[in-house]
Structures are given as structure tokens and as C-alpha cells.
Coordinates of C-alpha atoms in Angstrom, one line a residue:
S23 CA -22.1 -11.4 32.2
A24 CA -18.6 -13.1 32.2
T25 CA -16.2 -11.3 34.6
S26 CA -12.7 -10.3 33.3
A27 CA -9.7 -10.9 35.4
L28 CA -8.6 -7.5 35.4
T29 CA -10.5 -4.4 34.0
V30 CA -9.0 -0.9 33.6
R31 CA -11.3 1.9 32.3
D32 CA -11.9 5.5 32.1
R33 CA -8.6 7.5 32.4
A34 CA -6.8 5.0 34.6
T35 CA -3.1 4.1 33.8
V36 CA -1.5 0.8 34.7
V37 CA 2.1 -0.1 34.3
A38 CA 2.7 -3.8 35.1
D39 CA 5.9 -6.0 35.0
R40 CA 5.4 -9.8 34.8
L41 CA 1.6 -9.6 35.2
V42 CA -0.1 -13.0 35.5
L43 CA -3.9 -13.5 34.8
D44 CA -5.2 -17.0 34.6
H45 CA -8.6 -18.8 34.4
A46 CA -11.3 -16.0 33.8
D47 CA -14.6 -16.7 32.4
G48 CA -14.5 -13.4 30.6
N49 CA -11.4 -11.7 29.3
G50 CA -8.1 -11.8 31.0
L51 CA -7.5 -8.0 30.6
L52 CA -10.2 -5.6 29.5
A53 CA -9.0 -2.1 28.8
E54 CA -11.7 0.4 27.8
G55 CA -12.6 4.0 27.8
T56 CA -9.4 6.0 27.8
A57 CA -7.3 3.7 29.8
S58 CA -3.6 3.3 29.2
V59 CA -1.9 -0.1 30.0
R60 CA 1.8 -0.9 29.6
M61 CA 2.8 -4.6 30.2
S62 CA 6.2 -6.3 30.3
E63 CA 6.4 -10.0 29.9
P64 CA 2.8 -10.7 30.7
E65 CA 1.2 -14.2 31.0
I66 CA -2.4 -14.3 30.4
G67 CA -4.4 -17.5 29.5
H68 CA -7.2 -19.8 30.1
T69 CA -9.9 -17.2 29.5
G70 CA -13.5 -17.6 28.4
R71 CA -13.3 -14.8 26.0
S72 CA -10.1 -13.0 24.9
A73 CA -6.8 -12.7 26.7
V74 CA -6.6 -9.1 26.1
H75 CA -9.5 -6.9 24.9
V76 CA -9.0 -3.3 24.2
A77 CA -12.0 -1.2 23.5
G78 CA -13.1 2.5 23.4
R79 CA -10.0 4.7 23.0
A80 CA -7.8 2.6 25.2
E81 CA -4.1 2.0 24.4
V82 CA -2.3 -1.2 25.5
T83 CA 1.5 -1.9 25.0
M84 CA 2.8 -5.4 25.4
L85 CA 6.5 -6.1 25.5
G86 CA 7.2 -9.8 25.2
G87 CA 5.0 -12.1 27.2
V88 CA 2.7 -15.0 26.3
L89 CA -1.1 -15.0 25.6
H90 CA -2.4 -18.5 25.4
D91 CA -5.4 -21.0 25.5
T92 CA -8.3 -18.5 25.1
S93 CA -11.7 -19.3 23.8
G94 CA -11.9 -16.0 21.9
F95 CA -9.0 -13.9 20.6
G96 CA -5.4 -13.7 22.0
L97 CA -5.5 -9.9 21.4
R98 CA -8.7 -8.2 20.2
V99 CA -8.7 -4.4 19.4
V100 CA -12.0 -2.7 18.7
D101 CA -13.8 0.7 18.5
E102 CA -11.1 3.4 18.3
A103 CA -8.5 1.6 20.6
M104 CA -4.8 1.1 19.9
A105 CA -2.4 -1.9 20.8
V106 CA 1.2 -2.5 20.4
A107 CA 2.8 -5.9 20.7
D108 CA 6.5 -6.5 20.4
G109 CA 8.0 -9.9 20.8
T110 CA 4.8 -11.3 22.3
E111 CA 3.8 -15.2 21.9
I112 CA 0.2 -16.0 21.2
T113 CA -0.7 -19.7 21.2
E114 CA -4.1 -21.6 20.9
A115 CA -6.6 -18.7 20.8
A116 CA -9.6 -20.3 19.6
T117 CA -11.2 -17.6 17.3
A118 CA -7.9 -15.7 16.2
G119 CA -4.6 -14.9 17.5
I120 CA -5.2 -11.1 16.8
G121 CA -8.5 -9.6 15.8
V122 CA -8.7 -5.9 14.8
E123 CA -12.2 -4.4 14.1
N124 CA -14.0 -1.1 13.5
R125 CA -11.5 1.8 13.8
G126 CA -9.0 -0.2 16.0
D127 CA -5.4 -0.3 15.1
V128 CA -2.3 -2.3 15.9
A129 CA 1.3 -2.3 15.4
V130 CA 2.7 -5.7 15.8
V131 CA 6.4 -6.6 15.6
G132 CA 8.3 -9.9 16.2
V133 CA 5.1 -11.7 17.3
R134 CA 4.7 -15.5 17.1
I135 CA 1.2 -16.8 16.6
T136 CA 0.2 -20.5 16.5
G137 CA -2.9 -22.4 16.4
G138 CA -6.6 -21.0 16.3
M139 CA -9.1 -20.8 13.4
V140 CA -7.4 -17.6 12.0
G141 CA -4.0 -16.3 13.0
V142 CA -4.6 -12.6 12.4
S143 CA -8.0 -11.1 11.4
L144 CA -7.9 -7.4 10.2
A145 CA -11.1 -5.4 9.5
G146 CA -11.6 -1.7 9.5
R147 CA -10.2 1.7 8.0
H148 CA -6.7 1.6 9.4
R149 CA -3.7 -0.3 7.9
P150 CA -2.5 -2.4 10.9
L151 CA 1.4 -3.1 10.7
L152 CA 2.7 -6.8 11.0
R153 CA 6.4 -6.9 10.9
D154 CA 8.8 -9.9 11.5
C155 CA 5.9 -12.0 12.6
E156 CA 5.5 -15.7 12.3
I157 CA 2.0 -17.2 11.9
T158 CA 1.7 -21.0 11.8
G159 CA -0.9 -23.7 12.2
A160 CA -4.1 -21.7 11.8
A161 CA -6.9 -24.0 10.9
R162 CA -8.7 -21.9 8.2
V163 CA -6.6 -18.6 7.3
G164 CA -3.2 -17.6 8.4
V165 CA -3.9 -13.8 7.8
L166 CA -7.4 -12.5 6.9
V167 CA -7.8 -9.0 5.6
E168 CA -11.6 -8.5 5.7
E169 CA -13.8 -6.7 3.0
D170 CA -12.6 -3.0 2.8
G171 CA -9.7 -3.8 5.2
S172 CA -6.0 -2.9 4.8
A173 CA -2.7 -4.2 6.1
L174 CA 1.1 -3.7 5.9
M175 CA 3.0 -6.9 6.2
H176 CA 6.9 -6.8 6.2
R177 CA 9.2 -9.7 6.5
C178 CA 6.5 -12.0 7.9
T179 CA 6.2 -15.7 7.7
V180 CA 2.7 -17.6 7.1
R181 CA 2.5 -21.3 7.2
G182 CA -0.7 -23.3 7.2
G183 CA -4.4 -22.4 6.5
A184 CA -7.0 -25.0 4.9
D185 CA -8.6 -22.1 3.2
A186 CA -5.6 -19.8 2.5
G187 CA -2.3 -18.6 4.0
L188 CA -3.2 -15.0 3.2
Y189 CA -6.7 -14.0 2.3
L190 CA -7.4 -10.5 0.9
G191 CA -11.2 -9.7 1.0
A192 CA -13.2 -7.8 -1.4
R193 CA -12.0 -4.2 -2.0
S194 CA -9.3 -4.6 0.6
T195 CA -5.7 -2.9 0.1
A196 CA -2.7 -4.3 1.4
Y197 CA 1.1 -3.9 1.1
V198 CA 2.9 -7.2 1.4
M199 CA 6.7 -7.1 1.1
D200 CA 9.5 -9.7 1.7
C201 CA 7.1 -12.4 3.0
L202 CA 7.0 -16.1 2.9
V203 CA 3.7 -18.1 2.5
S204 CA 4.1 -21.7 2.6
E205 CA 2.8 -25.2 3.6
A206 CA -0.8 -24.2 3.1
P207 CA -3.3 -27.1 2.8
G208 CA -5.3 -24.6 0.8
I209 CA -4.4 -21.5 -1.4
G210 CA -1.3 -19.5 -0.7
I211 CA -2.6 -16.1 -1.5
V212 CA -6.3 -15.2 -2.4
V213 CA -7.1 -11.9 -3.9
S214 CA -10.9 -11.3 -3.9
A215 CA -12.9 -9.0 -6.2
G216 CA -12.0 -5.5 -6.1
A217 CA -9.0 -6.1 -3.9
A218 CA -5.9 -4.2 -5.1
P219 CA -2.9 -5.3 -3.0
T220 CA 0.9 -4.6 -3.7
V221 CA 2.9 -7.6 -3.3
R222 CA 6.7 -7.4 -3.7
S223 CA 9.6 -9.7 -3.2
T224 CA 7.2 -12.4 -1.7
T225 CA 7.6 -16.2 -2.0
V226 CA 4.7 -18.6 -2.1
L227 CA 5.8 -22.4 -2.1
R228 CA 4.4 -25.8 -1.3
T229 CA 0.6 -25.3 -1.3
K230 CA -1.9 -28.2 -1.7
K231 CA -3.9 -25.9 -4.1
N232 CA -2.9 -22.8 -6.1
A233 CA 0.0 -20.6 -4.9
L234 CA -1.9 -17.4 -5.9
V235 CA -5.5 -17.0 -7.0
V236 CA -6.8 -13.5 -8.3
H237 CA -10.5 -14.1 -8.3
E238 CA -12.9 -12.4 -10.7
G239 CA -12.7 -8.6 -10.8
G240 CA -9.4 -8.6 -8.6
H241 CA -6.5 -6.5 -9.1
G242 CA -3.0 -6.1 -7.8
D243 CA 0.7 -5.4 -8.5
F244 CA 3.0 -8.3 -8.0
V245 CA 6.6 -7.5 -8.3
D246 CA 9.8 -9.7 -8.0
C247 CA 7.7 -12.6 -6.4
T248 CA 8.3 -16.4 -6.7
V249 CA 5.7 -19.0 -6.7
G250 CA 6.0 -22.9 -7.1
E251 CA 5.6 -26.2 -5.8
A252 CA 1.7 -26.0 -6.0
G253 CA -0.8 -28.7 -6.2
Y254 CA -2.9 -26.8 -8.6
P255 CA -1.8 -24.3 -11.5
A256 CA 0.4 -22.1 -9.4
V257 CA -1.3 -18.9 -10.6
Y258 CA -4.9 -18.7 -11.5
V259 CA -6.5 -15.4 -12.8
G260 CA -10.3 -15.1 -13.0
A261 CA -12.5 -13.3 -15.4
V262 CA -12.3 -9.5 -15.7
A263 CA -9.3 -9.6 -13.1
D264 CA -6.4 -7.5 -14.3
P265 CA -3.2 -8.0 -11.9
S266 CA 0.1 -6.9 -13.2
F267 CA 3.0 -9.5 -12.8
R268 CA 6.5 -8.0 -13.0
R269 CA 9.3 -10.3 -12.8
L270 CA 7.0 -13.0 -11.4
H271 CA 9.1 -16.4 -11.2
V272 CA 7.2 -19.6 -11.4
Q273 CA 9.1 -22.7 -10.5
D274 CA 9.1 -26.5 -9.8
T275 CA 5.4 -27.2 -10.6
A276 CA 3.4 -29.3 -13.0
R277 CA 1.2 -26.3 -14.3
G278 CA 2.3 -22.7 -14.1
V279 CA -0.6 -20.6 -15.2
A280 CA -4.3 -20.8 -15.8
L281 CA -6.4 -18.1 -17.0
D282 CA -10.1 -17.6 -17.3
P283 CA -11.0 -16.5 -20.9
G284 CA -12.0 -13.0 -19.6
A285 CA -8.9 -12.5 -17.6
N286 CA -6.6 -9.6 -18.4
P287 CA -3.3 -9.8 -16.6
E288 CA -0.2 -8.1 -17.5
W289 CA 3.1 -9.9 -17.8
I290 CA 6.4 -8.3 -17.8
G291 CA 9.7 -10.0 -17.7
C292 CA 8.3 -13.0 -16.0
T293 CA 10.2 -16.4 -16.0
S294 CA 9.5 -20.0 -15.3
V295 CA 11.8 -23.2 -14.5
N296 CA 10.7 -26.7 -14.4
V297 CA 7.2 -25.7 -15.4
A298 CA 4.8 -25.6 -18.3
A299 CA 3.7 -21.9 -18.7
D300 CA 0.3 -23.1 -20.2
D301 CA -2.8 -21.0 -20.9
V302 CA -0.7 -17.9 -21.3
P303 CA -1.6 -16.4 -24.8
Q304 CA 1.0 -17.5 -27.2
S305 CA 1.8 -13.9 -28.4
A306 CA 3.0 -13.3 -24.8
V307 CA 5.3 -16.3 -24.6
A308 CA 8.9 -16.8 -25.9
V309 CA 11.5 -19.4 -25.2
T310 CA 15.0 -18.2 -24.9
P311 CA 17.2 -20.1 -27.5
D312 CA 20.1 -20.6 -24.9
A313 CA 17.6 -22.0 -22.3
P314 CA 15.0 -24.2 -24.0
D315 CA 13.6 -25.4 -20.8
T316 CA 12.8 -21.8 -19.5
A317 CA 9.9 -19.9 -20.8
V318 CA 9.9 -16.1 -20.6
V319 CA 6.4 -14.6 -20.3
G320 CA 6.0 -11.0 -21.6
A321 CA 7.7 -8.8 -24.3
V322 CA 10.3 -7.4 -21.9
P323 CA 13.4 -9.7 -21.3
S324 CA 13.8 -10.3 -17.6
R325 CA 17.0 -9.5 -15.8
A326 CA 15.6 -11.2 -12.6
G327 CA 17.3 -14.4 -11.5
R328 CA 15.8 -17.4 -9.7
E329 CA 14.8 -15.2 -6.7
G330 CA 14.2 -11.9 -8.4
E331 CA 16.4 -8.7 -8.4
P332 CA 15.6 -5.3 -7.1
E333 CA 14.2 -2.8 -9.7
S334 CA 17.0 -1.0 -11.5
L335 CA 17.4 2.6 -11.1
E336 CA 17.5 3.1 -14.8
D337 CA 14.0 1.5 -15.2
L338 CA 12.6 3.7 -12.4
L339 CA 13.9 6.9 -13.9
A340 CA 12.5 5.9 -17.3
Q341 CA 9.1 5.4 -15.8
L342 CA 9.4 8.7 -14.1
N343 CA 10.4 10.5 -17.5
D344 CA 7.5 8.6 -19.3
L345 CA 4.9 10.3 -17.2
V346 CA 3.0 12.9 -19.1
G347 CA 3.9 16.6 -18.3
L348 CA 5.8 17.3 -15.1
G349 CA 9.0 18.7 -16.7
G350 CA 10.1 20.7 -13.7
V351 CA 9.3 17.8 -11.3
K352 CA 11.4 15.4 -13.4
Q353 CA 14.3 17.7 -13.7
D354 CA 14.3 18.2 -9.8
V355 CA 14.2 14.4 -9.1
N356 CA 17.0 13.7 -11.6
R357 CA 19.2 16.4 -10.0
M358 CA 18.5 14.8 -6.5
V359 CA 19.5 11.5 -7.9
N360 CA 22.7 12.9 -9.0
V361 CA 23.5 14.3 -5.8
M362 CA 22.7 11.0 -3.9
R363 CA 25.0 9.2 -6.4
M364 CA 27.7 11.8 -5.7
V365 CA 27.2 11.2 -1.9
Q366 CA 27.7 7.6 -2.3
Q367 CA 30.7 7.9 -4.4
R368 CA 32.2 10.3 -1.8
R369 CA 31.5 7.7 1.0
D370 CA 33.1 5.0 -1.1
A371 CA 36.1 7.2 -1.6
G372 CA 36.5 7.8 2.3
L373 CA 35.4 11.4 1.9
T374 CA 32.8 13.3 4.2
P375 CA 29.5 13.4 2.4
P376 CA 27.7 16.9 2.1
P377 CA 24.5 17.3 4.0
L378 CA 21.6 15.7 2.3
G379 CA 18.0 16.7 2.5
R380 CA 15.7 13.9 1.6
H381 CA 12.3 15.1 3.0
L382 CA 10.3 17.0 0.3
V383 CA 7.3 19.4 0.0
F384 CA 5.0 18.6 -3.0
A385 CA 3.1 21.8 -3.9
G386 CA 0.4 22.0 -6.5
N387 CA -3.2 21.5 -7.1
P388 CA -5.2 18.1 -6.8
G389 CA -4.8 15.6 -9.6
T390 CA -1.2 16.8 -10.8
G391 CA 0.5 13.5 -10.0
K392 CA 2.0 14.1 -6.6
T393 CA 1.0 10.6 -5.2
T394 CA 2.3 9.0 -8.3
V395 CA 5.6 10.6 -8.2
A396 CA 5.9 10.0 -4.4
R397 CA 5.5 6.3 -5.2
L398 CA 8.1 6.4 -7.7
Y399 CA 10.4 8.4 -5.6
G400 CA 10.3 5.9 -2.9
R401 CA 11.3 3.2 -5.2
I402 CA 14.1 5.3 -6.6
L403 CA 15.5 6.0 -3.1
A404 CA 15.3 2.1 -2.5
A405 CA 17.1 1.3 -5.7
L406 CA 19.9 4.0 -4.8
G407 CA 20.1 2.1 -1.3
V408 CA 19.1 5.2 0.6
I409 CA 16.2 3.6 2.2
E410 CA 15.4 -0.2 2.8
S411 CA 12.1 -0.9 0.8
G412 CA 10.7 2.2 -0.6
H413 CA 7.2 1.4 0.1
L414 CA 4.6 4.3 0.3
V415 CA 2.4 4.9 3.4
E416 CA -0.3 7.5 2.8
A417 CA -1.8 9.6 5.6
D418 CA -3.7 12.7 6.3
R419 CA -4.9 14.7 9.3
A420 CA -7.7 12.0 10.2
A421 CA -5.0 9.4 10.4
L422 CA -2.6 11.3 12.5
V423 CA -4.6 13.4 14.9
G424 CA -6.6 12.0 17.8
E425 CA -9.8 13.4 19.3
Y426 CA -8.7 13.8 23.0
V427 CA -5.6 14.7 25.0
G428 CA -2.9 12.1 24.8
H429 CA -4.2 10.3 21.8
T430 CA -2.5 12.1 18.9
A431 CA 1.1 11.1 19.7
P432 CA 0.4 7.3 19.7
R433 CA -1.7 7.6 16.5
T434 CA 1.1 9.5 14.8
Q435 CA 3.9 7.1 16.1
A436 CA 1.7 4.2 14.7
V437 CA 1.4 5.6 11.2
F438 CA 5.2 6.5 11.3
R439 CA 6.3 3.0 12.2
R440 CA 4.5 1.6 9.1
A441 CA 6.6 3.9 6.9
V442 CA 10.0 2.8 8.4
G443 CA 12.1 1.6 5.4
G444 CA 9.8 3.7 2.9
V445 CA 8.1 6.9 2.4
L446 CA 5.4 8.6 4.6
F447 CA 3.3 10.7 2.3
I448 CA 1.0 13.2 4.0
D449 CA -1.6 14.6 1.8
E450 CA -3.3 18.0 2.7
A451 CA -0.5 18.3 5.3
Y452 CA -1.6 22.0 5.8
A453 CA -4.8 20.6 7.7
L454 CA -2.4 19.9 10.6
T455 CA -2.3 23.7 11.1
P456 CA -5.7 25.1 10.7
E457 CA -6.0 28.8 10.2
G458 CA -7.4 30.8 13.1
Q459 CA -7.1 27.9 15.6
G460 CA -4.5 28.3 18.2
A461 CA -4.9 25.2 20.3
D462 CA -5.4 22.2 18.0
F463 CA -4.2 18.6 18.3
G464 CA -2.7 19.0 14.8
R465 CA 0.2 20.8 16.2
E466 CA 0.9 17.9 18.7
A467 CA 1.1 15.6 15.6
I468 CA 3.7 18.0 14.0
V469 CA 5.7 18.0 17.1
T470 CA 5.6 14.3 17.3
L471 CA 6.5 14.0 13.5
V472 CA 9.4 16.2 13.9
K473 CA 11.0 14.2 16.8
L474 CA 10.4 10.9 14.9
M475 CA 12.1 12.4 11.8
E476 CA 15.1 13.1 13.8
D477 CA 15.1 9.8 15.6
H478 CA 14.8 7.9 12.3
R479 CA 16.4 10.3 9.9
D480 CA 18.1 7.4 8.0
E481 CA 15.1 5.1 7.9
V482 CA 12.1 7.2 6.5
V483 CA 11.6 9.8 4.0
V484 CA 8.7 12.2 4.7
I485 CA 6.8 13.9 1.8
V486 CA 4.1 16.6 2.8
A487 CA 1.8 17.6 0.0
G488 CA -0.8 20.4 -0.7
Y489 CA -1.7 23.5 -2.3
T490 CA 1.2 25.9 -2.8
S491 CA 0.2 28.8 -0.6
D492 CA -1.0 26.4 2.2
M493 CA 2.3 24.4 2.2
E494 CA 4.2 27.6 2.6
R495 CA 2.2 28.4 5.7
F496 CA 2.5 24.9 6.9
T497 CA 6.4 24.7 6.8
A498 CA 6.5 28.2 8.4
S499 CA 4.4 27.1 11.3
N500 CA 7.2 25.1 13.2
P501 CA 11.0 25.7 13.1
G502 CA 11.5 21.9 12.9
L503 CA 9.5 21.7 9.9
A504 CA 11.3 24.6 8.2
S505 CA 14.6 22.9 8.9
R506 CA 13.7 19.5 7.6
F507 CA 11.8 20.4 4.5
T508 CA 14.3 22.6 2.6
R509 CA 13.3 21.6 -0.9
T510 CA 9.8 22.1 -2.7
L511 CA 8.8 20.3 -6.0
R512 CA 6.2 22.4 -7.8
F513 CA 3.6 20.5 -9.7
E514 CA 2.0 22.6 -12.4
D515 CA -1.5 22.1 -13.8
Y516 CA -1.6 20.0 -16.9
S517 CA -2.1 21.7 -20.2
A518 CA -5.0 20.8 -22.4
E519 CA -2.6 18.9 -24.6
E520 CA -1.2 17.0 -21.7
L521 CA -4.7 15.9 -20.6
V522 CA -5.4 14.9 -24.1
A523 CA -2.2 12.8 -23.8
I524 CA -3.4 11.2 -20.4
V525 CA -6.7 10.2 -22.2
R526 CA -4.8 8.7 -25.2
G527 CA -2.6 6.7 -22.7
Q528 CA -5.5 5.3 -20.9
A529 CA -7.2 4.4 -24.2
T530 CA -4.1 2.6 -25.4
G531 CA -3.8 0.7 -22.3
H532 CA -7.3 -0.4 -22.3
E533 CA -7.2 -1.4 -26.1
Y534 CA -9.2 1.6 -27.4
T535 CA -8.3 4.1 -30.2
L536 CA -9.4 7.8 -30.5
G537 CA -11.4 8.5 -33.6
P538 CA -11.2 11.5 -35.9
R539 CA -11.2 14.9 -34.3
V540 CA -11.3 13.5 -30.8
D541 CA -8.0 15.1 -29.7
E542 CA -9.4 18.5 -30.8
A543 CA -12.7 18.0 -29.1
L544 CA -11.1 16.9 -25.9
A545 CA -8.7 19.7 -25.8
E546 CA -11.6 22.1 -26.1
L547 CA -13.4 20.2 -23.6
F548 CA -10.5 20.5 -21.1
D549 CA -10.1 24.3 -21.7
R550 CA -13.7 24.8 -20.7
M551 CA -13.3 22.4 -17.5
R552 CA -10.3 24.3 -16.4
A553 CA -12.5 27.4 -15.5
T554 CA -14.8 25.3 -13.2
R555 CA -14.4 24.6 -9.6
R556 CA -14.6 20.8 -10.2
F557 CA -11.5 20.6 -12.5
G558 CA -9.3 17.9 -11.1
N559 CA -6.4 17.9 -13.6
G560 CA -5.1 14.2 -14.4
R561 CA -8.0 12.9 -12.2
S562 CA -10.5 14.6 -14.4
A563 CA -8.8 13.2 -17.6
R564 CA -9.2 9.7 -16.3
Q565 CA -12.8 10.3 -15.4
I566 CA -13.6 11.6 -18.9
F567 CA -12.1 8.4 -20.3
Q568 CA -14.1 6.3 -18.2
E569 CA -17.3 8.3 -19.1
M570 CA -16.3 8.0 -22.9
T571 CA -16.1 4.2 -22.6
E572 CA -19.5 4.0 -20.8
R573 CA -21.2 6.3 -23.4
Q574 CA -19.4 4.2 -26.2
A575 CA -20.9 1.1 -24.7
Q576 CA -24.4 2.6 -25.0
R577 CA -23.8 3.7 -28.5
V578 CA -22.4 0.3 -29.5
A579 CA -25.4 -1.7 -27.9
A580 CA -27.6 -0.3 -30.5
I581 CA -25.5 -1.8 -33.4
A582 CA -27.0 -5.3 -34.4
D583 CA -23.6 -6.7 -35.4
P584 CA -20.6 -4.4 -34.1
H585 CA -17.3 -4.9 -35.9
L586 CA -14.1 -4.7 -34.0
D587 CA -13.5 -1.2 -34.9
D588 CA -16.9 -0.2 -33.3
L589 CA -15.8 -1.9 -30.1
M590 CA -12.5 -0.2 -30.0
T591 CA -13.1 3.3 -31.4
L592 CA -14.0 6.3 -29.1
L593 CA -15.9 9.0 -31.2
V594 CA -16.5 12.7 -30.5
D595 CA -20.1 11.6 -29.9
D596 CA -18.9 9.7 -26.9
L597 CA -17.5 12.9 -25.1
P598 CA -19.5 13.8 -22.0
E599 CA -21.3 17.2 -22.0
M600 CA -20.2 19.9 -19.6
K601 CA -22.0 19.8 -16.4

């Protein structure tokens, strides 16, 4: 078999400065088992496989250096391995500059990747971090997120890609913020079926084909993005796709938007300049009288300029207050907003600000809106200028805790790094302190987390969530937790009437109506469900709505020539039976 220039395995630890590995028929560096390697300014190249291959549960850190001219990957991370690259340059890796597979994970900051078939290829269950990276000249795809994969991209530039600059595979999730995709010989961003990215403040320009394509069955939230100078229609949305475009700006292109007849996008406050906003339903298009060359897509007037503006605090608080129920939570958040405003006013006046506790405990049963409020809370803090971006990184015990000594701290650090500038939301956080277990790696995760919260106290907000009694035990398990989590927001169970309102909101959003006596029947159903162990609050309400639409579809299928009312109305007969 091919021989690696340097192999580090088992529990070996290597620290190397200016390591040079050249001309190997296998990998340049192979780290496997539980090996640990830390390199400063390495130079590894001319390899028959990958420059650096990290496997098993090994961990590799590279600070600076160059990986070049490989027949495989520049950096390949597989199995349950972890790699950190900071300021490294990767050139002419034939397969991909960086490849992540299986349960591997990476944190890549300030890395430049040029050439190769693919710049970065990401597959697996983790959400690798790419921050301040530049990916140029990939032959096929700049950044490829494989099926069911995930990624967090922040302030990255992607240039090139005959297929796509950024390709998001089926059912993938990605958070893309403040990025630039340009000069793609193919499509700028491709969203495949079932993919649900969040793309914010990102620009896509100068593509030979479309700037953005959302394929059949694709989803996604696109906020404050700019697209233009495209060879094909700047935006194409396929059948059954339902992306949301908020303050999207389309500019300088012959054709703005093309929609499949079965597409169902949402347009809110979008604008276009120097473009015909064609194929958008006429009911959704208005032309401002003072700017006849500018089309405004959507019923909400846009306050976004040419490059888009941040979300306003007033809009975000309105979204919070529009949520069903959660009266106490809304009151608490509004109080905190007022305190943060006062802190900013005192700073502006040259006064010493009072201590401000931003980390929170969300206590309540599943399905009570904790994740939804956490996501809004992050965006509210960003609008206040308290944190940089407000993005949400979700984690649980499995994401933070390793399976052997020395594995937990790096894993927790990697998750925390992805949340810098936003909110780290740890669901079922009490699982980090399981009852009846004295020695547990979860406690190492807590110690690591407490230190990171202190080191980055102005950069990250941490929210821990779970059942009320369990969260009290969790915060009491470590003095550092108790001192940092001084405020608890209590999420009460939804009443039957509030659950009915959630179903009604789902129906309105999907163009259904509730027929006679459906409200009363739903309320009775939710009262009965509340006594069962499977009751999931808002989650149960959304599941009930989905079941109702499925049962209605079967009922309508038996009607020879259904009218519009038949297609839109949900009846008592469509309610599922108690299981």
C-alpha cells in the first residue's frame, strides 16, 4: 500500500514547527487512532493521496503553513477526527482542498484554497465552520455541502465553479452569513430538494448562469441578500419549493426572477434596480411612483437600500409579540431589551454601565417555543449591537461530549467557536450532569464552557434549555454556571385555545381555512392529548395540522370535480383520532 511520509497513531502527541514533508506516494501526514498533532507553518506537498489525512479520533491543529500539489485532498478529516486550520494556504489539491466525511469535524479560519475539482467538500452530521476563508478557482464546485450535511460559513469569499459556487445538497442545512459568491462559470448558489439553508447578508454577482437556484422541493430563508449580473434569470425557484426572500435586492441583470408554475416563494420587502422583475405574480408586484424604474416585490415596503440594512429592533420585537402565547417570556424579553437600551444610553453619556447578565436559562416542557424564541433573541441582540451577527448554533450533549479522555474539551471548543458573534443554544443541557454519575465527561464540557464564556463574554450569548426541575439541578452543579446564568425564562405549556391558534396560523399560512366547529373539536382534542405522555405542545399542534391536510387530501380525492372550497377547507372529519 502507499506509504505516508509521516504517520502518527495511537495516543502519540507531536508538536512540530516548520515541518516539511515532500514527495510521498501516500499521504504527507497521516494522523489516526487518538493521536494529537500541532503544527506551526508546515509545508506538505507532492503527495499521491492527501497532504494531511486525519482519521479515527485523532486531532490535528495547523497554524499557517502550506499544503500543495496533492493527488487527493489538501486536508481530509474522516471517522470522528477533528482538525483546526488557521491561516493555512491550500493549493492545487486535485480532489478537494478540504474534505470532511462521516463524523469528522473542522474549524477553518482565514484559510485560502485555490484550484482543485472542489474547494471544500462537507459531509456528515457536524456543522463545520468556515470563517474568513477565500475559495477560488475550483473546477466544479467552490463549496459542496453533501446530502444531509451541514456548514456554517461566515465572511467567506467563493469565486469560480463550473457547476456552482456554493452547492447545498439534498436535505442539507447551512448557515451562510456575510459571504460573497462571484465569477462562477455556473450557478452562484444551488439549493437542492429538501435543503433548508439560512442565508443572510450575502451577495451573489457575475455568474454565467443563475445567481440563485432553489430546486424542486427546496426551502430556505434569504435575508438582506443581493443578487445580480447573472447570465440567466438571477433567481429561479422550482416546483413545490417554498423559500422565503426578505429584503432581497436584484440588480443589473436582464431578467430578475423565473418561477416554476408550482413554486411557492415568499417575498417580503424585496427590490430590484436595472432589471425586469418578470414571472412574479402581478398581485405581488408594485412600482413605486417616485422611482418608476424600481419594482418592489411583496406587500411590505422595503427599508433596505441597495446593499440591504440590518433588521430593525421594532420588527423583531413585533415578530416576538406575534407569537402565540408566551406572555411571561415576551414580558421578560422586553424588560431585558429596555435594560440593554439603558446600558447603551449610559455608555453614550459617559456613565459606568451596570452589570448585564445576557446568558439565559429557558425552562419548560418540549414544544413550548424555546428554540424559536432563542433564534429571535439572538437577532434582537444583534439589532441592539450587543453581539455581532445573532446567528443561532444548536447543540446538545452528543455535540459537546467526547467518548474518551481529552476528547471533550476540543469538541466543546469547536462548537463554541461556531457560535462566536451569535447565540449558543444547548438543548437538554441537564444531560451534561446526569444524576447518579460522579465521573462523567459532561462535567468536563461544563468546565470548558464556563471558561469559554468568561474568555468571550462580549462575543457569545449562551442559552441552556430543558425541563424546569432538571435545569435547576444543572445550574446548581457548578458555581461558574450559577454565577453566569442568573435569569430564567419560564415557558408555560400552551392552553388548548393557544394550540388551536397555532393550527389556525398554520392553516392561514398554507392557504387553508377551518370549517364549522373545527375550533371546538380541536380544543377538545388538545385537552384529551394533554393527559398523554406523547403530548408535545406546539409540536403536537403542527403535527395535527399536517395530519389534517393528509386526511383532507384523501377525502377530496373521492370528489369527482372538487371546488376551490373543497381544496381549501379542513373539516371536523379531517381531525385525527386519539391514538
